[in-house]
């Protein structure tokens, strides 16, 4: 089975490599880091102390591990933490946010001979996967060369579940190499069991993303941030975070219609991918909205729409919002993280497609801290701020709900400590 998998992986690389070369190297001027992923530069393991290799895919997964890594280094300063990521954006965020790690590198291509070289060099005592990164050779070699393999913050989306169930025979063989599954919800636990994982090795530990540790913003800081953004206190502001292709236009149209009813409103939109900034600018021009990019804001005096064209700033920008909208939810994408605006006590809105964060969406709606938007009229009403007292109350409930979800970091740390040889 592993030989068949390797064959198809090689074919997939041959097919998709030219596409990624055009998309990343030529269109976005980003490196593919081919030599690193082929093992040309492998971090060297340190002779002293125990070590962990932790892997996370991209930005959201990296951010969710901040507290855990901080706790590991505080409690065990002699442990060496090696950290890998898959995407360029994830790598950049890890470089900025994970100050305590010892080595940062890109995940190698999932071929046995490459992966094995990484394990032989790094010599980790434990290998830790985040969420649902089931790379067959990576996990198999981790089982051979470490004292334990742990999945933390485990999550099985509905689409992944269907795919894994279809390949259950092969999936079970992969899952058998994982010693412990720490999952977010009981639904994730049930899905893993049906995929072939042993119930004895699965534990519901909560969601590490709920343990966000953002900077508290004082009134003075908030005032300075608004000055930096040329945002007057007289404006009511909606921040839409991590928007996807297909919903920017919907949001901008709703804002444009709201602007005809109320002039003291402003809109900050943060696309999930920076290559769509020009597209959003064009849409604003079509709708005759005064738009400016964050990176060129110093050249402008006034704006109606601010486009956040930087990486890693969204969480901080939520602090200036009077209301937050979660992107990826107006289209069948699955939504994005809604916890950052909750941390800053903001009322939260999202569309009907929150499958990837279904548990959080349900909990926040039930508590009154969030609301699902199902029509254009409801979307326009977000920008109009009709009932400001109700919105303030929603923000307080969002913060209270977030506080009630704490505890996953402690559970995960205890599990890691108990399995460290």
XYZ file of C-alpha atoms in Angstrom:
421
model
C 0.000 0.000 0.000
C 2.811 2.418 0.852
C 4.469 1.686 -2.510
C 1.213 2.480 -4.323
C 0.881 5.685 -2.292
C 4.476 6.711 -3.151
C 3.834 6.079 -6.829
C 0.730 8.261 -6.914
C 2.446 10.950 -4.842
C 5.250 11.086 -7.403
C 2.727 11.358 -10.251
C 0.865 14.128 -8.399
C 4.091 16.075 -7.889
C 4.949 15.805 -11.578
C 1.495 17.100 -12.526
C 1.095 19.846 -9.940
C 4.673 21.113 -9.705
C 4.430 23.205 -12.926
C 1.140 24.692 -11.694
C 2.630 25.668 -8.341
C 5.712 27.009 -10.088
C 3.511 29.419 -12.050
C 1.247 30.250 -9.134
C 3.877 30.824 -6.437
C 7.216 31.467 -8.091
C 6.088 33.490 -11.083
C 2.757 35.060 -10.062
C 3.478 35.712 -6.372
C 7.299 35.656 -6.412
C 7.343 33.123 -3.549
C 9.873 30.332 -3.190
C 8.775 26.688 -3.419
C 11.651 25.643 -1.113
C 12.201 22.514 -3.190
C 15.751 21.828 -1.995
C 14.741 22.049 1.660
C 11.752 19.759 1.163
C 13.972 17.273 -0.642
C 16.314 17.211 2.347
C 19.205 19.351 1.089
C 19.203 21.317 4.353
C 18.094 19.361 7.409
C 18.216 20.750 10.978
C 20.833 19.006 13.107
C 19.670 17.411 16.330
C 21.200 18.683 19.570
C 23.063 16.180 21.694
C 21.874 17.567 25.023
C 18.311 17.413 26.314
C 15.117 15.799 25.121
C 13.486 16.946 21.908
C 10.127 17.306 20.175
C 9.242 17.677 16.513
C 5.937 19.547 16.146
C 4.215 19.985 12.774
C 1.451 22.435 11.791
C 0.153 23.224 8.311
C -0.470 26.947 8.015
C -1.273 30.181 9.834
C -4.274 29.096 11.920
C -2.640 25.863 13.071
C 0.610 27.670 13.924
C -1.233 30.289 15.983
C -3.135 27.617 17.888
C 0.144 26.170 19.200
C 1.558 29.383 20.672
C 0.426 28.733 24.227
C 1.383 25.048 24.196
C 4.930 25.767 23.027
C 5.260 28.589 25.534
C 4.168 26.260 28.357
C 6.516 23.491 27.190
C 9.534 25.812 27.206
C 8.596 27.402 30.526
C 8.176 24.050 32.259
C 11.000 22.266 30.404
C 13.601 24.790 29.228
C 16.032 21.952 28.448
C 13.680 20.409 25.858
C 14.536 21.197 22.237
C 11.529 22.088 20.072
C 11.776 21.573 16.306
C 8.897 23.012 14.323
C 7.833 22.368 10.726
C 5.142 23.945 8.591
C 3.804 23.385 5.095
C 2.986 26.827 3.695
C 4.980 30.014 3.196
C 2.449 32.037 5.199
C 2.604 29.495 8.031
C 6.403 29.674 8.029
C 6.407 33.483 8.212
C 3.902 33.549 11.073
C 5.853 30.863 12.967
C 9.033 32.920 12.559
C 7.298 35.961 14.065
C 5.140 34.361 16.735
C 6.966 31.244 17.961
C 9.970 32.833 19.624
C 10.679 29.844 21.874
C 11.293 27.174 19.235
C 14.835 25.974 18.536
C 14.556 25.215 14.810
C 12.011 26.121 12.123
C 11.870 24.363 8.752
C 9.556 23.273 5.935
C 7.956 19.847 6.039
C 9.795 17.425 3.722
C 8.046 15.763 0.805
C 6.374 12.608 2.066
C 8.780 10.065 0.576
C 10.236 7.449 2.896
C 13.916 8.081 2.140
C 13.553 11.873 2.638
C 11.455 11.712 5.788
C 13.767 9.117 7.332
C 16.787 11.438 6.917
C 14.980 14.157 8.870
C 14.218 11.818 11.765
C 17.779 10.482 11.833
C 19.183 14.007 11.996
C 16.738 15.569 14.424
C 16.345 12.477 16.659
C 13.135 13.679 18.372
C 11.852 11.849 21.434
C 8.246 12.652 20.473
C 6.565 13.598 17.211
C 3.480 15.835 17.493
C 0.981 16.420 14.678
C -1.570 19.208 14.755
C -5.238 18.780 13.712
C -5.416 16.284 10.802
C -2.090 16.075 8.963
C -2.026 12.350 8.181
C 1.031 12.006 5.929
C 1.534 8.212 5.638
C 5.343 7.980 5.442
C 5.852 10.808 7.911
C 3.737 9.095 10.567
C 5.127 5.638 9.841
C 8.756 6.806 10.164
C 7.846 8.827 13.260
C 6.647 5.609 14.881
C 9.931 3.890 13.988
C 12.330 6.622 15.075
C 10.658 8.197 18.129
C 9.257 7.067 21.462
C 5.774 8.287 20.664
C 3.475 9.951 18.116
C 0.697 12.259 19.324
C -2.060 14.056 17.437
C -3.033 17.271 19.246
C -6.058 19.488 18.643
C -7.400 16.715 16.396
C -10.185 17.688 14.037
C -11.857 15.668 11.288
C -13.926 17.849 8.956
C -16.947 16.347 7.193
C -15.165 16.381 3.807
C -12.025 14.744 5.227
C -14.147 12.185 7.041
C -15.841 11.053 3.815
C -12.478 10.731 2.083
C -10.851 8.814 4.933
C -13.845 6.495 5.329
C -13.659 5.657 1.632
C -9.999 4.654 2.112
C -10.615 3.085 5.525
C -8.307 0.073 5.022
C -5.339 2.317 4.273
C -6.403 5.003 6.780
C -6.516 2.476 9.623
C -2.926 1.429 8.906
C -1.830 5.071 9.145
C -3.778 5.718 12.339
C -2.318 2.603 13.985
C 1.028 4.449 14.051
C -0.360 7.183 16.318
C -0.179 6.471 20.058
C -2.611 9.126 21.282
C -5.310 11.264 19.665
C -6.241 14.431 21.586
C -9.329 15.686 19.754
C -11.453 18.813 19.956
C -14.974 17.365 20.233
C -16.915 14.130 20.735
C -17.858 14.273 17.046
C -14.164 14.163 16.110
C -13.763 11.206 18.472
C -16.607 9.267 16.819
C -15.303 9.995 13.334
C -11.825 8.770 14.207
C -13.264 5.561 15.634
C -15.196 4.938 12.414
C -12.011 5.614 10.443
C -10.310 2.782 12.317
C -8.581 4.401 15.303
C -8.707 2.495 18.579
C -11.167 4.117 21.050
C -8.668 3.497 23.876
C -6.213 5.905 22.236
C -8.664 8.798 21.727
C -9.342 11.515 24.293
C -11.460 14.678 23.996
C -9.195 17.485 25.261
C -10.856 20.599 23.831
C -9.620 23.036 21.224
C -6.207 24.685 21.508
C -7.450 27.553 19.352
C -9.683 28.588 22.243
C -6.519 29.250 24.273
C -5.599 32.311 22.252
C -3.161 34.653 23.931
C -3.503 38.030 22.245
C -2.168 41.359 23.414
C -4.568 43.280 25.617
C -5.324 46.651 24.040
C -5.595 49.650 26.379
C -7.691 52.718 25.572
C -4.497 54.577 24.735
C -3.311 51.764 22.436
C -6.706 51.670 20.752
C -6.634 55.404 20.155
C -3.135 55.152 18.641
C -4.218 52.268 16.402
C -7.150 54.279 15.100
C -4.869 57.224 14.360
C -2.530 54.863 12.518
C -5.497 53.715 10.414
C -6.891 57.243 9.896
C -10.056 56.015 11.619
C -12.028 58.616 13.551
C -13.925 57.686 16.734
C -17.124 58.949 15.130
C -17.175 56.014 12.710
C -18.711 52.617 13.410
C -16.471 49.960 11.901
C -17.023 46.416 10.653
C -13.983 44.150 10.201
C -14.408 41.143 7.879
C -11.583 38.674 8.437
C -10.115 36.036 6.101
C -12.609 36.550 3.295
C -12.574 34.165 0.341
C -13.073 34.651 -3.379
C -16.771 35.030 -4.124
C -17.815 36.755 -0.915
C -15.847 40.026 -1.077
C -18.264 41.396 -3.659
C -21.282 40.339 -1.570
C -19.897 42.122 1.491
C -18.892 45.257 -0.417
C -22.324 45.502 -2.056
C -24.006 45.238 1.351
C -21.684 47.925 2.754
C -22.368 50.183 -0.236
C -26.129 49.914 0.328
C -25.717 50.525 4.063
C -23.567 53.580 3.306
C -26.492 55.134 1.443
C -28.495 54.935 4.694
C -25.776 55.780 7.196
C -22.633 57.779 6.412
C -20.686 57.299 9.670
C -19.683 53.695 8.944
C -16.421 52.197 7.721
C -15.393 48.751 6.488
C -12.059 46.927 6.914
C -11.736 43.810 4.780
C -8.924 41.281 5.205
C -8.714 38.756 2.345
C -7.413 35.299 3.209
C -4.941 35.485 0.305
C -3.007 38.592 -0.691
C -3.208 37.857 -4.432
C -6.846 39.044 -4.392
C -6.129 42.559 -3.128
C -6.211 44.077 -6.631
C -9.467 42.269 -7.373
C -11.045 43.789 -4.244
C -9.724 47.243 -5.168
C -11.362 46.903 -8.593
C -14.646 45.877 -7.006
C -14.541 48.963 -4.772
C -13.949 51.176 -7.803
C -16.923 49.601 -9.584
C -19.124 50.322 -6.556
C -17.628 53.826 -6.245
C -16.274 53.161 -2.792
C -13.205 55.045 -1.568
C -10.734 52.215 -0.938
C -7.112 52.119 0.200
C -4.621 49.364 0.987
C -3.132 49.223 4.473
C 0.425 49.335 3.086
C -0.272 52.597 1.244
C -2.447 54.152 3.934
C 0.104 56.832 4.803
C -0.459 58.326 1.349
C -4.209 58.666 1.910
C -6.275 60.860 4.216
C -9.743 59.359 4.034
C -11.244 55.997 3.122
C -14.501 54.118 3.252
C -12.967 50.677 2.719
C -9.561 49.672 4.086
C -8.029 46.521 2.576
C -5.671 44.735 4.945
C -2.878 43.605 2.622
C -0.473 42.425 5.341
C -0.018 39.038 7.038
C -0.371 38.507 10.796
C -2.194 41.772 11.643
C -5.814 40.659 11.517
C -6.098 39.711 15.197
C -4.905 43.166 16.261
C -7.207 44.887 13.760
C -10.235 43.174 15.316
C -9.599 45.343 18.384
C -10.675 48.494 16.493
C -13.882 46.874 15.226
C -17.332 47.579 16.545
C -18.515 44.393 14.842
C -16.781 41.380 13.249
C -17.705 39.232 10.263
C -16.027 35.836 9.747
C -14.948 35.124 6.180
C -15.221 31.866 4.288
C -18.792 31.487 5.532
C -20.904 33.082 2.785
C -19.649 30.477 0.313
C -19.284 26.697 0.814
C -15.749 26.936 2.178
C -16.260 26.123 5.846
C -15.588 29.392 7.641
C -12.597 30.719 9.573
C -11.537 31.231 13.180
C -14.014 33.309 15.172
C -12.092 33.389 18.473
C -9.922 36.448 17.871
C -12.845 38.921 17.754
C -14.333 37.102 20.754
C -11.107 37.803 22.690
C -11.622 41.510 22.054
C -15.294 41.301 23.086
C -16.776 41.945 19.643
C -20.209 40.842 18.399
C -19.634 38.134 15.790
C -21.487 37.402 12.561
C -20.954 34.764 9.894
C -22.713 33.152 6.946
C -24.334 29.684 6.857
C -21.143 27.789 5.904
C -19.149 27.300 9.112
C -18.492 23.546 8.756
C -14.800 23.770 9.680
C -15.672 25.553 12.922
C -19.111 24.024 13.432
C -18.641 23.355 17.150
C -17.500 26.894 17.931
C -20.185 28.400 15.701
C -22.885 26.407 17.519
C -21.588 27.276 21.005
C -21.277 30.995 20.278
C -24.708 31.227 18.625
C -26.310 29.333 21.519
C -24.689 31.675 24.066
C -25.824 34.786 22.187
C -22.288 35.914 21.301
C -22.684 35.275 17.560
C -25.341 35.200 14.875
C -25.702 33.500 11.496
C -26.509 35.824 8.575
C -28.832 34.261 5.997
C -29.943 37.122 3.734
C -28.675 40.311 2.111
C -30.941 42.366 4.358
C -29.362 40.841 7.470
C -25.931 41.523 6.015
C -26.813 45.183 5.382
C -28.132 45.480 8.947
C -24.697 44.499 10.302
C -23.220 47.626 8.691
C -26.086 49.878 9.774
C -25.657 49.097 13.522
C -29.375 49.415 14.248
C -29.387 48.119 17.845
C -26.051 49.126 19.367
C -27.007 48.009 22.884
C -27.755 44.510 21.628
C -24.429 44.414 19.786
C -22.587 45.451 22.939
C -24.335 42.666 24.839
C -23.369 40.166 22.102
C -19.732 41.198 22.484
C -19.795 40.580 26.253
C -21.336 37.144 25.706
C -18.725 36.289 23.064
C -15.936 37.017 25.564
C -17.661 35.004 28.307
C -18.120 32.060 25.946
C -14.446 32.139 24.969
C -13.406 32.112 28.630
C -15.601 29.065 29.242
C -13.734 27.084 26.558
C -10.288 27.274 28.198
C -8.323 24.206 29.379
C -7.043 22.389 26.279
C -3.435 23.572 26.701
C -3.192 22.104 30.207
C -4.637 18.758 29.062
C -2.300 18.608 26.062
C 0.800 19.540 28.058
C 0.082 16.814 30.612
C -0.285 14.257 27.825
C 3.007 15.304 26.239
C 4.830 15.200 29.578
C 3.473 11.756 30.420
C 4.769 10.333 27.158
C 8.177 11.940 27.166
C 10.677 9.119 27.917
